[in-house]
mmCIF file of C-alpha atoms in Angstrom:
data_model
loop_
_atom_site.group_PDB
_atom_site.id
_atom_site.type_symbol
_atom_site.label_atom_id
_atom_site.label_comp_id
_atom_site.label_asym_id
_atom_site.label_seq_id
_atom_site.Cartn_x
_atom_site.Cartn_y
_atom_site.Cartn_z
ATOM 1 C CA MET A 7 -47.679 93.559 243.964
ATOM 2 C CA THR A 8 -49.570 90.855 245.721
ATOM 3 C CA PHE A 9 -50.836 90.924 249.313
ATOM 4 C CA LEU A 10 -52.233 87.542 250.502
ATOM 5 C CA PRO A 11 -54.890 87.010 253.041
ATOM 6 C CA LEU A 12 -54.450 88.095 256.723
ATOM 7 C CA ILE A 13 -54.965 86.161 259.823
ATOM 8 C CA LEU A 14 -55.756 88.235 262.916
ATOM 9 C CA LEU A 15 -54.374 86.749 266.199
ATOM 10 C CA ALA A 16 -53.534 87.270 269.855
ATOM 11 C CA LEU A 17 -49.972 87.556 271.478
ATOM 12 C CA THR A 18 -49.414 86.031 274.863
ATOM 13 C CA GLY A 19 -46.210 84.957 276.534
ATOM 14 C CA PRO A 20 -44.471 84.097 279.894
ATOM 15 C CA GLN A 21 -42.128 87.084 280.057
ATOM 16 C CA GLN A 22 -44.733 89.643 281.052
ATOM 17 C CA SER A 23 -48.396 90.076 280.879
ATOM 18 C CA ALA A 24 -48.697 90.261 277.045
ATOM 19 C CA PRO A 25 -51.561 92.443 275.620
ATOM 20 C CA THR A 26 -53.327 91.349 272.498
ATOM 21 C CA PHE A 27 -52.163 92.353 269.171
ATOM 22 C CA HIS A 28 -53.687 92.276 265.694
ATOM 23 C CA ALA A 29 -52.330 92.480 262.283
ATOM 24 C CA HIS A 30 -53.734 94.700 259.459
ATOM 25 C CA ILE A 31 -52.834 95.394 255.787
ATOM 26 C CA GLN A 32 -53.551 98.882 254.262
ATOM 27 C CA ASP A 33 -54.139 98.520 250.630
ATOM 28 C CA ARG A 34 -50.592 97.979 249.411
ATOM 29 C CA GLU A 35 -49.079 100.738 251.606
ATOM 30 C CA TYR A 36 -48.179 98.937 254.740
ATOM 31 C CA VAL A 37 -48.619 95.912 257.126
ATOM 32 C CA GLU A 38 -49.510 97.018 260.640
ATOM 33 C CA ILE A 39 -49.197 95.185 263.909
ATOM 34 C CA ARG A 40 -51.770 96.842 266.364
ATOM 35 C CA TYR A 41 -51.918 96.839 270.238
ATOM 36 C CA GLN A 42 -55.282 96.082 271.687
ATOM 37 C CA GLY A 43 -55.692 98.800 274.421
ATOM 38 C CA LYS A 44 -58.707 99.356 276.748
ATOM 39 C CA GLU A 45 -60.722 101.131 274.143
ATOM 40 C CA LYS A 46 -59.050 100.651 270.861
ATOM 41 C CA GLN A 47 -56.318 99.265 268.711
ATOM 42 C CA ASN A 48 -53.162 101.211 268.545
ATOM 43 C CA ALA A 49 -50.307 100.506 266.107
ATOM 44 C CA VAL A 50 -46.889 99.300 267.420
ATOM 45 C CA GLY A 51 -45.126 98.293 264.245
ATOM 46 C CA ARG A 52 -45.798 99.326 260.612
ATOM 47 C CA PHE A 53 -43.881 97.571 257.831
ATOM 48 C CA MET A 54 -43.809 100.259 254.840
ATOM 49 C CA THR A 55 -44.435 98.382 251.523
ATOM 50 C CA ALA A 56 -45.550 101.113 249.021
ATOM 51 C CA TYR A 57 -43.847 101.491 245.681
ATOM 52 C CA ASP A 58 -44.700 104.191 243.157
ATOM 53 C CA ILE A 59 -42.202 105.514 240.526
ATOM 54 C CA SER A 60 -44.782 107.703 238.724
ATOM 55 C CA ASP A 61 -42.681 110.769 239.826
ATOM 56 C CA PRO A 62 -39.350 111.516 241.414
ATOM 57 C CA LYS A 63 -40.902 112.503 244.721
ATOM 58 C CA LYS A 64 -43.065 109.360 245.031
ATOM 59 C CA ARG A 65 -40.049 107.405 244.104
ATOM 60 C CA GLU A 66 -37.993 108.854 246.759
ATOM 61 C CA GLU A 67 -40.740 108.131 249.352
ATOM 62 C CA THR A 68 -41.254 104.433 248.324
ATOM 63 C CA TYR A 69 -37.939 103.274 246.902
ATOM 64 C CA LYS A 70 -37.080 101.049 249.882
ATOM 65 C CA PRO A 71 -39.235 99.135 252.379
ATOM 66 C CA TYR A 72 -38.628 99.538 256.226
ATOM 67 C CA LEU A 73 -40.188 98.975 259.656
ATOM 68 C CA HIS A 74 -41.749 101.861 261.491
ATOM 69 C CA ILE A 75 -41.957 101.603 265.412
ATOM 70 C CA ILE A 76 -45.083 103.286 266.863
ATOM 71 C CA ASP A 77 -45.611 104.381 270.421
ATOM 72 C CA PRO A 78 -49.002 102.625 271.196
ATOM 73 C CA GLU A 79 -49.864 105.379 273.701
ATOM 74 C CA THR A 80 -49.372 108.429 271.521
ATOM 75 C CA GLY A 81 -50.007 106.807 268.120
ATOM 76 C CA GLN A 82 -46.794 108.431 266.888
ATOM 77 C CA ALA A 83 -43.941 106.995 265.052
ATOM 78 C CA ILE A 84 -40.651 106.985 266.940
ATOM 79 C CA THR A 85 -38.679 105.968 263.972
ATOM 80 C CA LYS A 86 -38.027 108.133 260.887
ATOM 81 C CA GLY A 87 -39.792 107.972 257.402
ATOM 82 C CA ALA A 88 -38.876 109.777 254.106
ATOM 83 C CA GLY A 89 -37.748 113.213 253.980
ATOM 84 C CA GLY A 90 -35.887 115.127 256.471
ATOM 85 C CA GLU A 91 -32.249 114.835 257.037
ATOM 86 C CA PHE A 92 -30.646 111.865 255.106
ATOM 87 C CA THR A 93 -33.988 110.783 253.606
ATOM 88 C CA HIS A 94 -32.779 107.358 252.917
ATOM 89 C CA HIS A 95 -32.712 106.794 256.657
ATOM 90 C CA ARG A 96 -35.839 104.968 257.593
ATOM 91 C CA GLY A 97 -37.042 103.076 260.715
ATOM 92 C CA ILE A 98 -35.395 99.604 260.807
ATOM 93 C CA PHE A 99 -33.775 99.130 257.261
ATOM 94 C CA ILE A 100 -31.149 97.300 255.374
ATOM 95 C CA GLY A 101 -28.818 98.084 252.576
ATOM 96 C CA TRP A 102 -25.160 98.390 251.279
ATOM 97 C CA ASN A 103 -23.608 101.514 249.554
ATOM 98 C CA LYS A 104 -21.232 99.214 247.725
ATOM 99 C CA LEU A 105 -23.074 96.164 246.522
ATOM 100 C CA THR A 106 -20.924 94.605 243.944
ATOM 101 C CA VAL A 107 -22.462 92.167 241.406
ATOM 102 C CA ASN A 108 -20.351 90.460 238.779
ATOM 103 C CA GLY A 109 -17.782 93.248 239.247
ATOM 104 C CA LYS A 110 -20.137 96.140 238.952
ATOM 105 C CA THR A 111 -20.996 98.239 241.914
ATOM 106 C CA TYR A 112 -24.458 99.670 242.940
ATOM 107 C CA ASP A 113 -25.496 101.899 245.951
ATOM 108 C CA ARG A 114 -28.472 100.217 247.617
ATOM 109 C CA TRP A 115 -28.251 102.306 250.687
ATOM 110 C CA HIS A 116 -28.870 105.813 249.078
ATOM 111 C CA MET A 117 -30.775 103.972 246.400
ATOM 112 C CA THR A 118 -29.116 105.547 243.431
ATOM 113 C CA GLY A 119 -30.494 104.252 240.235
ATOM 114 C CA GLY A 120 -32.488 101.338 241.762
ATOM 115 C CA GLU A 121 -34.961 100.274 244.361
ATOM 116 C CA GLN A 122 -36.018 97.530 246.764
ATOM 117 C CA VAL A 123 -39.504 96.442 245.658
ATOM 118 C CA VAL A 124 -41.914 94.496 247.799
ATOM 119 C CA LYS A 125 -43.660 91.904 245.590
ATOM 120 C CA GLU A 126 -45.607 90.187 248.346
ATOM 121 C CA ALA A 127 -46.422 90.658 251.901
ATOM 122 C CA THR A 128 -48.471 88.596 254.417
ATOM 123 C CA ALA A 129 -49.250 88.339 258.174
ATOM 124 C CA ASN A 130 -49.803 85.154 260.173
ATOM 125 C CA HIS A 131 -48.926 83.614 263.569
ATOM 126 C CA SER A 132 -47.267 80.755 265.368
ATOM 127 C CA LEU A 133 -46.982 79.154 268.698
ATOM 128 C CA SER A 134 -43.640 78.578 270.542
ATOM 129 C CA SER A 135 -42.228 78.256 273.957
ATOM 130 C CA LEU A 136 -42.634 82.195 274.163
ATOM 131 C CA GLY A 137 -46.231 81.972 273.403
ATOM 132 C CA GLN A 138 -48.082 83.203 270.308
ATOM 133 C CA SER A 139 -46.604 85.483 268.167
ATOM 134 C CA THR A 140 -47.200 87.601 264.936
ATOM 135 C CA TYR A 141 -45.101 87.414 261.701
ATOM 136 C CA ILE A 142 -44.910 90.053 258.989
ATOM 137 C CA ARG A 143 -43.516 88.308 255.958
ATOM 138 C CA ALA A 144 -42.130 89.799 252.664
ATOM 139 C CA PRO A 145 -41.039 86.710 250.889
ATOM 140 C CA LYS A 146 -39.981 88.402 247.755
ATOM 141 C CA ILE A 147 -38.380 91.841 247.787
ATOM 142 C CA VAL A 148 -36.414 92.438 244.584
ATOM 143 C CA TRP A 149 -33.351 94.677 244.467
ATOM 144 C CA THR A 150 -33.062 96.049 241.060
ATOM 145 C CA GLY A 151 -29.922 97.271 239.112
ATOM 146 C CA THR A 152 -29.592 100.051 236.602
ATOM 147 C CA THR A 153 -32.901 98.777 234.918
ATOM 148 C CA ARG A 154 -36.008 97.581 236.697
ATOM 149 C CA ASP A 155 -35.669 94.375 234.718
ATOM 150 C CA GLU A 156 -32.084 93.870 236.018
ATOM 151 C CA ILE A 157 -32.654 91.842 239.324
ATOM 152 C CA LEU A 158 -29.406 91.819 241.739
ATOM 153 C CA ILE A 159 -30.976 90.397 244.961
ATOM 154 C CA GLU A 160 -33.978 88.604 245.928
ATOM 155 C CA GLU A 161 -34.743 89.024 249.573
ATOM 156 C CA SER A 162 -37.008 87.298 251.850
ATOM 157 C CA ARG A 163 -37.538 89.514 254.962
ATOM 158 C CA THR A 164 -39.392 88.573 258.044
ATOM 159 C CA MET A 165 -40.417 90.642 261.136
ATOM 160 C CA HIS A 166 -41.426 88.473 264.200
ATOM 161 C CA PHE A 167 -43.156 90.250 266.768
ATOM 162 C CA ILE A 168 -42.720 88.172 269.949
ATOM 163 C CA PRO A 169 -43.730 88.795 273.557
ATOM 164 C CA ALA A 170 -41.544 91.641 274.945
ATOM 165 C CA PRO A 171 -39.346 91.314 278.159
ATOM 166 C CA THR A 172 -40.399 93.077 281.322
ATOM 167 C CA GLY A 173 -40.061 96.823 280.781
ATOM 168 C CA ALA A 174 -40.074 96.777 277.056
ATOM 169 C CA PHE A 175 -43.171 97.598 274.960
ATOM 170 C CA VAL A 176 -42.255 95.923 271.685
ATOM 171 C CA GLN A 177 -39.760 93.273 270.633
ATOM 172 C CA VAL A 178 -39.004 92.359 266.889
ATOM 173 C CA ASP A 179 -36.894 89.672 265.411
ATOM 174 C CA PHE A 180 -35.747 90.841 262.070
ATOM 175 C CA THR A 181 -34.440 88.407 259.560
ATOM 176 C CA SER A 182 -33.243 89.012 256.000
ATOM 177 C CA ALA A 183 -32.290 86.219 253.553
ATOM 178 C CA LEU A 184 -30.548 87.756 250.557
ATOM 179 C CA LYS A 185 -30.055 85.649 247.383
ATOM 180 C CA ALA A 186 -27.496 86.565 244.944
ATOM 181 C CA VAL A 187 -29.568 85.993 241.685
ATOM 182 C CA GLY A 188 -27.617 88.521 239.715
ATOM 183 C CA GLY A 189 -24.193 86.776 240.205
ATOM 184 C CA ASP A 190 -21.436 86.564 242.401
ATOM 185 C CA THR A 191 -22.082 89.415 244.978
ATOM 186 C CA VAL A 192 -19.935 91.346 247.649
ATOM 187 C CA PHE A 193 -21.821 93.271 250.335
ATOM 188 C CA ASP A 194 -19.433 96.113 251.037
ATOM 189 C CA GLY A 195 -19.359 99.880 251.988
ATOM 190 C CA ASP A 196 -18.526 101.345 255.533
ATOM 191 C CA PRO A 197 -20.404 101.356 258.758
ATOM 192 C CA GLU A 198 -22.059 104.628 258.107
ATOM 193 C CA HIS A 199 -23.582 103.553 254.958
ATOM 194 C CA ALA A 200 -24.100 99.766 254.906
ATOM 195 C CA GLY A 201 -25.656 96.933 256.996
ATOM 196 C CA LEU A 202 -28.890 96.681 259.131
ATOM 197 C CA HIS A 203 -29.750 99.950 261.106
ATOM 198 C CA PHE A 204 -32.297 101.733 263.276
ATOM 199 C CA ARG A 205 -33.088 105.392 262.676
ATOM 200 C CA PRO A 206 -35.153 107.269 265.220
ATOM 201 C CA THR A 207 -37.481 110.139 264.319
ATOM 202 C CA ASP A 208 -35.900 113.367 262.898
ATOM 203 C CA ALA A 209 -37.339 115.167 265.941
ATOM 204 C CA THR A 210 -34.606 113.476 268.175
ATOM 205 C CA ASP A 211 -33.077 115.881 270.663
ATOM 206 C CA ARG A 212 -29.408 115.437 269.877
ATOM 207 C CA ALA A 213 -28.052 116.779 273.084
ATOM 208 C CA ASN A 214 -29.496 113.795 274.878
ATOM 209 C CA THR A 215 -28.614 110.859 272.828
ATOM 210 C CA VAL A 216 -26.516 108.169 274.703
ATOM 211 C CA TYR A 217 -25.066 104.782 273.758
ATOM 212 C CA LEU A 218 -24.293 101.782 275.900
ATOM 213 C CA TYR A 219 -21.630 99.216 274.637
ATOM 214 C CA PRO A 220 -20.771 95.649 275.823
ATOM 215 C CA LYS A 221 -17.029 96.377 276.695
ATOM 216 C CA ALA A 222 -14.879 98.335 278.954
ATOM 217 C CA GLU A 223 -13.499 101.606 277.455
ATOM 218 C CA ALA A 224 -15.427 100.781 274.258
ATOM 219 C CA ASN A 225 -14.525 102.631 270.932
ATOM 220 C CA ALA A 226 -17.132 101.896 268.472
ATOM 221 C CA HIS A 227 -15.060 103.462 265.669
ATOM 222 C CA LYS A 228 -12.535 100.744 266.054
ATOM 223 C CA ASP A 229 -14.030 97.630 267.930
ATOM 224 C CA ARG A 230 -15.493 94.769 266.101
ATOM 225 C CA ASP A 231 -18.162 92.024 266.719
ATOM 226 C CA TYR A 232 -20.072 93.709 269.472
ATOM 227 C CA PRO A 233 -22.971 91.191 270.473
ATOM 228 C CA TRP A 234 -25.157 94.054 271.208
ATOM 229 C CA VAL A 235 -25.612 97.952 271.383
ATOM 230 C CA GLY A 236 -28.044 100.111 273.410
ATOM 231 C CA MET A 237 -29.272 103.540 272.655
ATOM 232 C CA THR A 238 -31.523 106.239 274.433
ATOM 233 C CA TYR A 239 -32.843 109.111 272.778
ATOM 234 C CA THR A 240 -35.486 111.730 273.311
ATOM 235 C CA THR A 241 -38.029 113.113 270.937
ATOM 236 C CA GLU A 242 -40.686 115.815 271.771
ATOM 237 C CA GLY A 243 -40.031 115.506 275.457
ATOM 238 C CA ARG A 244 -40.448 111.549 275.519
ATOM 239 C CA LYS A 245 -37.448 109.206 276.084
ATOM 240 C CA TYR A 246 -37.141 105.746 274.410
ATOM 241 C CA SER A 247 -34.325 103.328 274.425
ATOM 242 C CA VAL A 248 -33.464 100.712 271.813
ATOM 243 C CA VAL A 249 -31.388 97.620 272.186
ATOM 244 C CA MET A 250 -30.118 95.746 268.887
ATOM 245 C CA LEU A 251 -28.995 92.157 269.558
ATOM 246 C CA SER A 252 -26.803 90.721 266.618
ATOM 247 C CA HIS A 253 -27.156 87.100 266.005
ATOM 248 C CA PRO A 254 -23.849 85.094 266.339
ATOM 249 C CA GLU A 255 -24.432 83.434 262.889
ATOM 250 C CA ASN A 256 -24.039 86.880 261.129
ATOM 251 C CA PRO A 257 -20.775 87.377 259.461
ATOM 252 C CA THR A 258 -17.784 88.051 261.748
ATOM 253 C CA GLY A 259 -15.604 91.146 261.759
ATOM 254 C CA THR A 260 -18.737 93.333 261.990
ATOM 255 C CA ALA A 261 -18.131 96.921 262.666
ATOM 256 C CA TRP A 262 -20.776 99.149 264.151
ATOM 257 C CA SER A 263 -21.839 102.624 263.586
ATOM 258 C CA ALA A 264 -23.264 103.636 266.997
ATOM 259 C CA TYR A 265 -22.225 107.127 267.965
ATOM 260 C CA ARG A 266 -24.256 109.732 265.989
ATOM 261 C CA ASN A 267 -26.284 112.166 267.893
ATOM 262 C CA TYR A 268 -29.251 112.000 265.512
ATOM 263 C CA GLY A 269 -29.542 108.330 266.578
ATOM 264 C CA ARG A 270 -29.099 106.283 263.432
ATOM 265 C CA PHE A 271 -26.990 103.105 264.682
ATOM 266 C CA GLY A 272 -26.613 99.658 263.390
ATOM 267 C CA ALA A 273 -24.182 96.867 262.393
ATOM 268 C CA PHE A 274 -22.128 96.759 259.002
ATOM 269 C CA TYR A 275 -21.912 93.203 257.854
ATOM 270 C CA LYS A 276 -19.314 92.741 255.121
ATOM 271 C CA THR A 277 -19.102 89.502 253.176
ATOM 272 C CA ALA A 278 -19.113 87.829 249.617
ATOM 273 C CA ILE A 279 -21.358 85.060 248.319
ATOM 274 C CA LYS A 280 -21.437 83.240 244.970
ATOM 275 C CA LYS A 281 -24.181 83.396 242.519
ATOM 276 C CA ASP A 282 -27.565 81.802 243.900
ATOM 277 C CA GLU A 283 -26.163 81.567 247.364
ATOM 278 C CA THR A 284 -27.876 83.219 250.173
ATOM 279 C CA LEU A 285 -26.818 85.729 252.920
ATOM 280 C CA LYS A 286 -28.694 85.615 256.135
ATOM 281 C CA ILE A 287 -28.785 88.562 258.445
ATOM 282 C CA GLN A 288 -30.472 88.309 261.770
ATOM 283 C CA ALA A 289 -31.147 90.714 264.669
ATOM 284 C CA ARG A 290 -33.396 91.440 267.729
ATOM 285 C CA PHE A 291 -34.592 94.786 268.495
ATOM 286 C CA VAL A 292 -36.056 95.541 272.011
ATOM 287 C CA ILE A 293 -37.601 98.878 272.553
ATOM 288 C CA TYR A 294 -38.428 100.374 275.864
ATOM 289 C CA LYS A 295 -39.987 103.654 277.070
ATOM 290 C CA ASP A 296 -37.572 105.699 279.342
ATOM 291 C CA GLU A 297 -33.939 104.243 280.062
ATOM 292 C CA LEU A 298 -32.333 101.040 279.141
ATOM 293 C CA PRO A 299 -32.190 98.164 281.486
ATOM 294 C CA SER A 300 -28.830 97.245 283.044
ATOM 295 C CA PRO A 301 -26.034 96.075 280.958
ATOM 296 C CA GLU A 302 -26.279 92.685 282.693
ATOM 297 C CA THR A 303 -29.907 92.427 281.875
ATOM 298 C CA ILE A 304 -29.181 93.207 278.292
ATOM 299 C CA GLN A 305 -26.522 90.529 278.256
ATOM 300 C CA MET A 306 -29.171 88.149 279.506
ATOM 301 C CA LEU A 307 -31.360 89.029 276.672
ATOM 302 C CA TRP A 308 -28.566 88.489 274.125
ATOM 303 C CA ASN A 309 -27.795 85.078 275.827
ATOM 304 C CA SER A 310 -31.390 83.968 275.374
ATOM 305 C CA TYR A 311 -31.491 85.222 271.743
ATOM 306 C CA ALA A 312 -28.055 83.627 270.882
ATOM 307 C CA LYS A 313 -28.686 80.487 272.991
ATOM 308 C CA LYS A 314 -25.413 81.141 274.838
ATOM 309 C CA ARG A 315 -24.068 81.486 278.269
ATOM 310 C CA GLU A 316 -21.810 84.466 278.435
ATOM 311 C CA THR A 317 -21.100 86.854 281.263
ATOM 312 C CA LEU A 318 -20.828 90.675 280.803
ATOM 313 C CA VAL A 319 -17.370 91.633 282.080
ATOM 314 C CA ALA A 320 -17.752 95.581 281.694
ATOM 315 C CA SER A 321 -19.590 97.996 279.729
ATOM 316 C CA THR A 322 -19.232 101.809 278.639
ATOM 317 C CA ARG A 323 -22.048 104.390 278.439
ATOM 318 C CA LYS A 324 -21.212 107.410 276.207
ATOM 319 C CA ALA A 325 -22.909 110.467 275.146
ATOM 320 C CA ALA A 326 -23.299 110.542 271.396
ATOM 321 C CA GLU A 327 -21.092 112.456 269.082
ATOM 322 C CA GLN A 328 -21.860 115.135 266.541
ATOM 323 C CA PRO A 329 -22.603 113.604 263.102
ATOM 324 C CA ALA A 330 -19.845 113.187 260.396
ATOM 325 C CA PRO A 331 -19.620 116.094 257.914
ATOM 326 C CA LYS A 332 -21.619 115.745 254.945
ATOM 327 C CA LYS A 333 -19.801 114.783 251.834
#
């Protein structure tokens, strides 16, 4: 695994008075974005890159990369890592439980018999109309087949930390470019076990999880192609809210799993590509302490992200449901 030199930088932006951030690489274990507080640097994002197959336990802990979100005030992760209920749910992560390559199906959600291995990770910066921003880039993540020499997918993943809108403490643009190097590929499964998802910490108080949808009388079990979904959850007495904005260039017909009381939610993108073609998945995550902003404000955030001018007609807020029975 190669980790290239790091550039330290500052983030500023027009949306609110932006603090200073720095990037840090921890010896092949993670790439971290740190908030410069009054007295010390505190982490806000941590991309987990470790890979260790020396024993089954270490393999389980490191068989997929994911992005942790950290509360800079407490230093605690507000997303889930390995272990706990549904060990394969981790932070912001991507996978499909029915990934079919050349007619053979692999489970790259539960990571049965294969891994997603980060080969390289870097951090750098850019300057745009939003101001300066920090990138974590993993230009090569290999998705292995039944053997570790069998490569199904070569993924390039970028997590772009940009100045957050008013009220939010972190905003991340997640981009995954998935090249079908192993053959013709179908990305399939179901909304519970495929796509791009956010999973809060295992300490989430399940009685207080609430979802917000951009539709009147929304039914997330049946509706398709939500532009965004919001969720509020409570952990150890602290309340957080997350908005996931789905990019309009993602595959259409997208189903959402956005109703579980433990807080795992996300979009199931189902599509097929030919050998050596690339599927691009894009989403923006905006994370707040306390409650979500108004539905109209979230719609404005999506309009800015999608470069569209759409008006929110109605929305629905629902308490989360009990999780589905375990198979």
